[in-house]
Coordinates of C-alpha atoms and ligand atoms in Angstrom, one line a residue:
M156 CA -81.6 -76.1 73.0
I157 CA -82.9 -74.5 70.0
R158 CA -84.9 -70.4 70.6
V159 CA -88.0 -70.1 70.0
R160 CA -87.7 -66.5 68.2
I161 CA -91.1 -63.6 68.8
P162 CA -92.0 -60.5 68.7
G163 CA -90.1 -59.5 71.2
G164 CA -87.7 -62.1 72.8
S165 CA -87.7 -65.7 72.2
Y166 CA -87.9 -68.4 74.4
P167 CA -85.2 -71.5 75.3
V168 CA -86.4 -74.6 74.4
I169 CA -84.1 -77.4 75.9
I170 CA -84.4 -81.3 75.2
E171 CA -82.2 -84.4 77.4
A172 CA -83.2 -86.8 79.0
G173 CA -83.5 -86.6 82.7
L174 CA -84.4 -82.9 82.6
L175 CA -86.8 -84.1 84.9
R176 CA -85.2 -84.3 87.3
H177 CA -83.1 -80.8 87.0
A178 CA -85.6 -78.7 86.7
G179 CA -85.2 -76.6 89.6
A180 CA -82.1 -75.2 87.8
A181 CA -83.4 -74.1 84.9
L182 CA -86.8 -72.6 86.1
K183 CA -84.8 -71.3 88.9
K184 CA -83.9 -69.1 86.0
L185 CA -86.3 -67.4 85.5
N186 CA -86.6 -66.6 89.4
P187 CA -90.4 -67.6 90.2
R188 CA -92.0 -65.9 93.3
R189 CA -93.9 -69.1 93.8
I190 CA -94.1 -71.8 90.8
C191 CA -97.9 -74.1 90.7
V192 CA -97.9 -77.1 88.7
I193 CA -100.5 -77.7 86.8
T194 CA -100.8 -81.5 86.0
N195 CA -103.6 -84.9 86.0
D196 CA -102.9 -87.9 88.6
Q197 CA -101.9 -90.0 85.8
V198 CA -99.2 -87.9 84.9
W199 CA -98.5 -86.3 88.5
S200 CA -98.9 -90.4 89.8
Y201 CA -96.0 -91.3 87.5
W202 CA -93.5 -88.4 86.9
G203 CA -95.1 -86.3 90.3
A204 CA -91.0 -87.6 92.7
A205 CA -89.5 -87.1 89.6
L206 CA -90.0 -83.7 89.4
E207 CA -90.7 -82.7 93.3
K208 CA -86.5 -84.1 93.3
G209 CA -86.1 -81.7 90.8
L210 CA -87.0 -79.4 91.9
A211 CA -84.6 -79.6 94.4
G212 CA -86.0 -77.4 97.5
M213 CA -88.4 -74.8 95.9
H214 CA -92.3 -75.3 97.4
A215 CA -94.8 -75.9 94.7
A216 CA -97.9 -76.5 94.8
V217 CA -99.5 -78.5 92.5
I218 CA -102.7 -78.3 91.5
R219 CA -104.5 -81.5 89.1
V220 CA -107.7 -80.9 86.9
P221 CA -109.3 -84.6 85.8
D222 CA -107.2 -86.0 83.0
G223 CA -109.3 -86.2 79.9
E224 CA -109.9 -84.2 76.5
Q225 CA -113.2 -84.2 77.8
H226 CA -112.5 -81.9 81.2
K227 CA -110.6 -78.5 78.2
N228 CA -112.9 -77.0 79.4
L229 CA -114.1 -73.3 80.5
A230 CA -115.0 -75.3 84.2
T231 CA -111.9 -76.7 84.5
V232 CA -110.3 -73.1 83.9
E233 CA -112.3 -71.5 86.4
T234 CA -111.3 -74.5 89.1
I235 CA -107.0 -74.0 88.5
A236 CA -107.9 -69.9 88.1
E237 CA -109.6 -70.4 92.2
E238 CA -106.7 -73.1 92.8
L239 CA -104.6 -70.9 91.7
V240 CA -105.4 -68.1 94.6
K241 CA -106.1 -70.4 97.3
A242 CA -102.1 -71.0 96.5
R243 CA -101.8 -67.2 96.4
A244 CA -100.0 -66.8 93.0
D245 CA -99.5 -63.2 92.1
R246 CA -98.2 -62.0 88.9
G247 CA -94.8 -63.0 89.7
A248 CA -96.0 -66.6 89.6
L249 CA -95.2 -69.1 87.9
L250 CA -97.3 -71.9 85.8
V251 CA -95.9 -75.1 85.2
S252 CA -97.4 -77.1 83.0
L253 CA -96.7 -81.7 83.6
G254 CA -98.5 -82.8 81.1
G255 CA -100.0 -83.9 77.6
G256 CA -101.4 -81.9 75.2
V257 CA -104.7 -81.3 76.9
I258 CA -102.9 -80.4 79.6
G259 CA -100.4 -77.9 77.6
D260 CA -103.8 -76.1 76.2
I261 CA -105.4 -75.9 80.0
A262 CA -102.4 -74.5 81.4
G263 CA -101.1 -72.1 78.6
F264 CA -104.8 -70.8 79.0
V265 CA -105.2 -70.0 82.6
A266 CA -102.0 -68.6 82.3
A267 CA -102.8 -66.4 79.4
I268 CA -105.9 -64.5 81.3
Y269 CA -104.5 -64.9 84.8
L270 CA -104.5 -61.8 86.9
R271 CA -104.5 -60.6 83.3
G272 CA -101.2 -63.0 82.1
V273 CA -98.6 -64.9 84.0
D274 CA -95.4 -66.8 83.6
Y275 CA -96.0 -69.8 82.4
V276 CA -92.9 -72.9 81.6
H277 CA -94.3 -76.2 79.8
I278 CA -92.7 -79.8 80.1
P279 CA -94.3 -82.1 78.1
T280 CA -95.4 -85.9 78.6
T281 CA -96.6 -86.6 75.5
L282 CA -94.5 -87.2 72.5
L283 CA -97.0 -84.9 70.3
A284 CA -96.2 -82.9 73.0
Q285 CA -92.7 -82.6 73.1
V286 CA -92.8 -83.0 68.8
D287 CA -96.1 -79.8 68.1
S288 CA -97.9 -78.7 71.0
A289 CA -95.2 -77.6 73.0
V290 CA -94.1 -74.7 71.1
G291 CA -95.9 -71.8 69.0
G292 CA -97.8 -70.2 71.8
K293 CA -102.0 -71.9 71.2
T294 CA -103.4 -72.1 74.0
G295 CA -107.1 -72.9 74.6
V296 CA -110.5 -75.1 75.1
N297 CA -113.0 -76.6 74.0
L298 CA -116.5 -75.9 73.4
R299 CA -119.6 -77.9 73.2
A300 CA -119.6 -76.1 70.1
G301 CA -116.4 -77.6 69.0
K302 CA -113.2 -77.9 69.8
N303 CA -110.4 -74.6 70.4
L304 CA -113.1 -71.8 69.8
I305 CA -111.2 -70.2 73.3
G306 CA -108.0 -69.6 73.2
S307 CA -105.2 -67.0 73.3
F308 CA -102.1 -66.4 71.7
H309 CA -99.4 -66.9 74.6
H310 CA -95.5 -68.1 74.9
P311 CA -94.3 -70.1 77.5
K312 CA -91.4 -69.1 79.4
M313 CA -89.4 -71.8 78.2
V314 CA -90.7 -75.5 76.9
L315 CA -88.5 -78.6 79.1
V316 CA -88.3 -82.0 77.1
D317 CA -87.1 -84.2 78.5
P318 CA -87.7 -87.7 76.5
Q319 CA -87.5 -90.6 79.8
V320 CA -91.0 -89.8 80.4
L321 CA -92.7 -91.6 77.4
G322 CA -91.4 -94.4 79.0
T323 CA -95.0 -94.9 80.8
L324 CA -96.5 -92.8 77.7
P325 CA -99.1 -96.5 75.5
E326 CA -97.3 -97.4 73.0
R327 CA -100.8 -96.1 71.1
E328 CA -100.3 -93.0 72.3
L329 CA -96.9 -92.5 71.0
R330 CA -97.6 -93.8 67.6
A331 CA -99.8 -91.1 66.9
G332 CA -97.0 -88.5 68.5
L333 CA -94.8 -90.5 65.2
F334 CA -97.5 -89.3 63.0
E335 CA -97.1 -85.8 63.5
A336 CA -93.2 -86.6 62.9
I337 CA -93.7 -88.1 60.4
K338 CA -95.7 -84.7 59.0
C339 CA -92.9 -82.8 59.4
G340 CA -90.4 -84.7 57.4
V341 CA -92.4 -84.5 54.8
I342 CA -93.4 -80.5 55.1
R343 CA -90.2 -79.6 55.6
D344 CA -87.2 -82.8 56.7
K345 CA -86.3 -85.1 54.0
A346 CA -83.3 -85.5 56.1
L347 CA -86.0 -86.6 59.3
F348 CA -88.4 -88.3 56.5
D349 CA -84.9 -90.5 56.1
F350 CA -84.4 -91.5 60.2
L351 CA -88.4 -92.1 60.6
E352 CA -87.8 -94.9 57.2
K353 CA -84.2 -96.5 58.3
K354 CA -84.7 -96.3 61.6
A355 CA -87.6 -97.1 62.0
G356 CA -87.1 -100.2 64.8
D357 CA -85.2 -97.9 67.1
V358 CA -88.1 -95.1 67.2
L359 CA -91.2 -97.2 67.7
S360 CA -89.1 -99.2 70.0
G361 CA -88.9 -96.1 72.0
N362 CA -85.0 -95.8 71.4
M363 CA -84.0 -93.0 73.8
P364 CA -81.6 -91.6 72.1
A365 CA -83.3 -91.8 68.3
L366 CA -86.9 -90.9 69.6
T367 CA -83.7 -87.7 71.3
R368 CA -83.3 -86.8 67.6
V369 CA -86.7 -87.5 65.9
I370 CA -88.0 -84.4 68.8
H371 CA -85.0 -82.0 68.1
D372 CA -85.7 -82.4 64.5
C373 CA -89.7 -81.4 64.6
L374 CA -89.0 -78.4 67.7
A375 CA -86.1 -77.2 65.1
L376 CA -88.6 -76.9 62.5
K377 CA -92.0 -75.6 64.2
A378 CA -89.1 -72.9 66.0
R379 CA -88.8 -71.2 62.3
V380 CA -92.3 -72.2 61.1
V381 CA -93.5 -70.3 64.4
A382 CA -91.2 -67.7 64.0
A383 CA -91.6 -66.6 60.2
D384 CA -95.7 -66.7 61.1
E385 CA -95.7 -66.4 64.6
K386 CA -100.4 -66.5 64.1
E387 CA -100.8 -68.5 60.9
H388 CA -101.5 -65.8 58.9
G389 CA -99.2 -67.8 56.0
V390 CA -96.6 -70.4 55.8
R391 CA -97.5 -71.9 59.6
R392 CA -100.0 -73.5 57.3
I393 CA -98.2 -75.5 56.3
L394 CA -97.9 -77.7 59.5
N395 CA -101.4 -78.2 58.9
F396 CA -100.9 -80.5 56.8
G397 CA -103.8 -83.7 57.1
H398 CA -105.3 -81.8 58.7
T399 CA -107.9 -80.8 56.8
V400 CA -109.6 -84.3 56.4
G401 CA -107.9 -85.4 59.8
H402 CA -110.0 -82.8 61.7
A403 CA -113.0 -84.2 59.9
L404 CA -112.5 -88.1 60.5
E405 CA -112.1 -86.8 64.3
A406 CA -115.5 -84.6 64.1
E407 CA -116.9 -87.0 62.9
T408 CA -116.4 -89.3 64.9
A409 CA -117.1 -87.8 68.1
Y410 CA -113.3 -87.8 68.8
R411 CA -114.2 -90.6 70.4
Y412 CA -112.5 -93.2 67.8
F413 CA -109.5 -91.7 66.9
L414 CA -106.8 -90.7 68.5
H415 CA -105.2 -87.1 66.7
G416 CA -102.5 -88.3 65.0
E417 CA -103.8 -91.3 63.3
A418 CA -106.3 -89.1 62.0
V419 CA -103.6 -87.2 61.2
A420 CA -101.7 -90.3 58.9
W421 CA -105.4 -90.6 57.9
G422 CA -105.1 -86.9 56.8
M423 CA -102.1 -87.0 55.5
R424 CA -102.8 -90.1 52.5
A425 CA -105.5 -88.5 51.9
A426 CA -103.5 -85.4 50.9
T427 CA -101.6 -87.4 48.9
R428 CA -103.5 -89.1 47.2
I429 CA -104.9 -85.6 45.8
A430 CA -101.7 -84.1 44.6
E431 CA -101.2 -87.6 43.4
D432 CA -104.4 -87.2 40.9
R433 CA -103.5 -83.2 40.2
G434 CA -99.5 -85.1 39.5
M435 CA -98.5 -82.4 41.6
I436 CA -95.3 -85.3 43.0
R437 CA -94.3 -88.3 41.5
G438 CA -95.4 -91.4 42.2
A439 CA -92.8 -93.3 43.7
D440 CA -91.9 -90.4 46.8
A441 CA -95.8 -91.0 47.2
E442 CA -95.7 -94.1 47.6
R443 CA -92.7 -93.4 50.2
V444 CA -95.2 -91.4 51.9
H445 CA -98.1 -94.0 52.2
A446 CA -95.0 -96.8 53.2
L447 CA -93.9 -94.6 56.3
I448 CA -97.4 -93.8 57.6
L449 CA -98.3 -97.7 57.2
R450 CA -95.0 -98.5 59.1
Y451 CA -95.4 -96.8 61.7
G452 CA -99.5 -98.6 62.0
P453 CA -101.2 -99.9 62.6
V454 CA -103.7 -97.3 61.9
P455 CA -108.2 -98.2 63.5
P456 CA -109.7 -98.3 59.9
L457 CA -111.0 -95.8 57.9
V458 CA -114.6 -94.9 58.6
Q459 CA -117.2 -94.7 55.2
L460 CA -118.5 -90.4 55.4
R461 CA -121.3 -89.5 53.7
P462 CA -120.7 -87.0 51.2
D463 CA -122.5 -84.2 52.5
D464 CA -121.6 -84.6 55.9
L465 CA -117.5 -84.9 55.1
A466 CA -118.3 -81.0 52.5
A467 CA -119.7 -79.7 55.6
R468 CA -116.7 -80.5 57.5
L469 CA -114.1 -79.2 55.4
L470 CA -116.4 -75.7 54.6
T471 CA -115.8 -75.5 58.3
D472 CA -112.9 -76.3 58.3
K473 CA -109.8 -73.6 59.4
K474 CA -108.4 -72.3 57.0
T475 CA -110.9 -72.6 55.1
R476 CA -111.5 -68.6 53.2
Q477 CA -115.1 -67.4 51.8
G478 CA -116.1 -71.0 51.5
V479 CA -112.9 -72.1 49.6
V480 CA -111.1 -75.1 50.5
H481 CA -106.6 -75.2 51.4
F482 CA -105.5 -78.1 51.4
V483 CA -101.9 -78.2 52.4
L484 CA -100.2 -81.1 49.7
P485 CA -97.2 -82.9 49.3
Q486 CA -95.1 -82.1 46.2
K487 CA -91.9 -84.5 47.3
I488 CA -90.1 -85.6 49.8
G489 CA -89.9 -82.2 52.4
A490 CA -91.4 -79.7 50.4
V491 CA -95.4 -78.9 50.2
K492 CA -97.5 -76.5 48.9
V493 CA -101.5 -74.1 50.2
V494 CA -103.4 -75.2 47.5
P495 CA -107.0 -73.6 47.6
D496 CA -108.3 -74.8 45.1
V497 CA -109.6 -78.6 45.9
P498 CA -113.1 -79.1 44.8
T499 CA -114.4 -81.7 47.6
E500 CA -115.1 -84.0 45.3
A501 CA -111.0 -85.2 44.7
V502 CA -111.2 -85.2 48.6
E503 CA -114.1 -87.1 49.0
R504 CA -112.2 -89.6 45.4
A505 CA -109.2 -89.7 47.4
I506 CA -110.5 -90.9 50.3
A507 CA -112.9 -93.9 48.6
G508 CA -109.3 -94.7 47.1
L509 CA -108.3 -95.0 50.1
S510 CA -110.5 -97.5 51.7
A511 CA -110.9 -99.8 48.8
S512 CA -106.4 -99.8 49.1
Ligands
NAD199 N1 -101.8 -75.9 70.9 C1 -101.5 -76.4 70.3 O1 -100.4 -76.1 69.4 C2 -101.7 -78.0 69.4 C3 -101.6 -78.7 69.1 C4 -101.6 -80.5 69.1 C5 -102.6 -80.2 69.4 N2 -102.8 -79.9 70.9 C6 -103.7 -80.4 71.5 O2 -103.6 -81.4 72.2 C7 -104.7 -82.3 72.7 C8 -104.5 -83.9 72.4 O3 -102.5 -84.2 73.4 P1 -102.2 -85.5 73.3 O4 -102.5 -86.2 72.5 O5 -99.9 -84.8 74.6 O6 -102.9 -85.4 74.7 P2 -103.9 -85.9 76.1 O7 -103.5 -84.8 77.1 O8 -105.0 -86.8 76.0 O9 -102.5 -87.2 77.2 C9 -103.2 -88.4 76.4 C10 -103.5 -89.4 77.7 O10 -101.7 -90.0 78.3 C11 -101.6 -89.4 79.5 N3 -100.1 -89.4 80.3 C12 -99.6 -88.4 79.3 N4 -98.5 -87.8 79.2 C13 -97.9 -89.6 80.0 C14 -97.0 -90.1 80.5 N5 -96.2 -90.1 79.8 N6 -97.2 -91.8 80.5 C15 -98.4 -92.4 80.4 N7 -99.2 -91.5 80.8 C16 -99.2 -90.1 80.0 C17 -103.1 -88.3 80.0 O11 -102.4 -88.9 81.4 C18 -104.3 -89.3 78.1 O12 -104.8 -90.1 79.1 C19 -105.7 -81.9 71.4 O13 -106.7 -81.6 72.8 C20 -105.2 -80.8 71.0 O14 -106.0 -80.7 70.3 C21 -103.0 -78.8 70.7
ZN200 ZN1 -102.0 -82.2 65.1

C-alpha cells in the first residue's frame, strides 16, 4: 500500500492482483451511504461482473457513459449529474470510477462539483491510469478550444489498482502506458529504469508480478512528487518530461494519430536530443533512453511539423511562463532538470534529427 500525503490528510493506494473481486471490503471502510459507479460499456462488459461480485452485496447504481476522449466534455458531466440525482445520490454518496484516464478525469470532476463536492474512489483499468492519472487529484474535461481546460484539483479517498484488469487491455494501450513508466525511470528512479531494461520481455508480455512492480514504483514516485507539490508549482513539473513536444504532436495531429503515451515517447526522445545538444547528458545515458523507448515500441512514425506551428504550440504549453518555454531535460538516468531557455530552433533541430534517424 502507498499513502499519498496531501494538505490536511492522506489517502491509500492499494495495488493487488485480484483486488477488484474484493473491492467491497476496501470501500466499506469509507462508510458510503450510496455507491455510484461511473464507467463505460467497454470496461463494464469486461469487468462489471467482477466488481459487482466484489461489492459483496453492497448496492451500487451504475452510470455508463459513451467510450472515448470525445465524450470527455461538459455534456457528459451534466448527464452524469442528472443520473446521480435520479439515483438519489446525496452528500454522503461515494462515486467510483471504473475505467481509464478518460472515465477517471470525468468522474473525478463530477465528484468535485456535484453538490459542491462528494467523495470518490478511482479503480483505474488502463495502465496509463494505473501508473499516472489515478493519483494526483487532477480532474477535468475538455472544451472545444482545447484539452483539460475545465477542471479542479479534487483528490480521491482511495485508489484501488488491480493489475489483472490489464489482461483485456489492447496491447497498444499497454505499451502506451509503459512509456509513462519509462518516464518515471528517467526522471527519478534509476532502479525502475534498469528493471524496465532487464525485464522488458516479461513486462511487455503482461507478466503480473513484473507489471505490479512497475505500477508500484511509478505510483510511489508520483505519490512523493504530488505530496511535495500538490498543485504543480515546482517539482511536480518534472512529471512533464516528454510532454512539451508530446502535447504539440498530439494537438497537431488532432489527437487521432498518437496515443498519449506514444506522443510522449517521441517527446522524451526529443528532450533527450536537446539535452545531448546542450551537453547536459552523457552520450551513453542518452543512448539508453533512446534504446529503451525503441524497445517498448513500435510507435507511429513521427509527423512533420511546420516550424511555425511547432513554435505556436510550444508557446501555448502550460509550462510556458511569459513566453518562455520550460523544458524538462534529462541529466542522467534518474535525474532531470527544468530548463527555462530552450529556443524553438533547438526543439526543431531535435525533432528533425529524430525523423532522419
Ligand atoms: N488526471 C491526470 O492526472 C491525467 C494524467 C494523464 C492522462 N490523463 C487523461 O487520461 C486520458 C487518457 O486515458 P487512457 O489512456 O486511460 O485512455 P481511455 O480512458 O480512453 O482508455 C483507452 C481505451 O481502453 C478502454 N479500456 C479501459 N480499460 C480497459 C480494460 N481493462 N480492458 C479493455 N479496454 C479497456 C477504454 O474504454 C478506451 O477505449 C486523457 O483524457 C488524459 O487527458 C489525466
Ligand atoms: Zn502523460
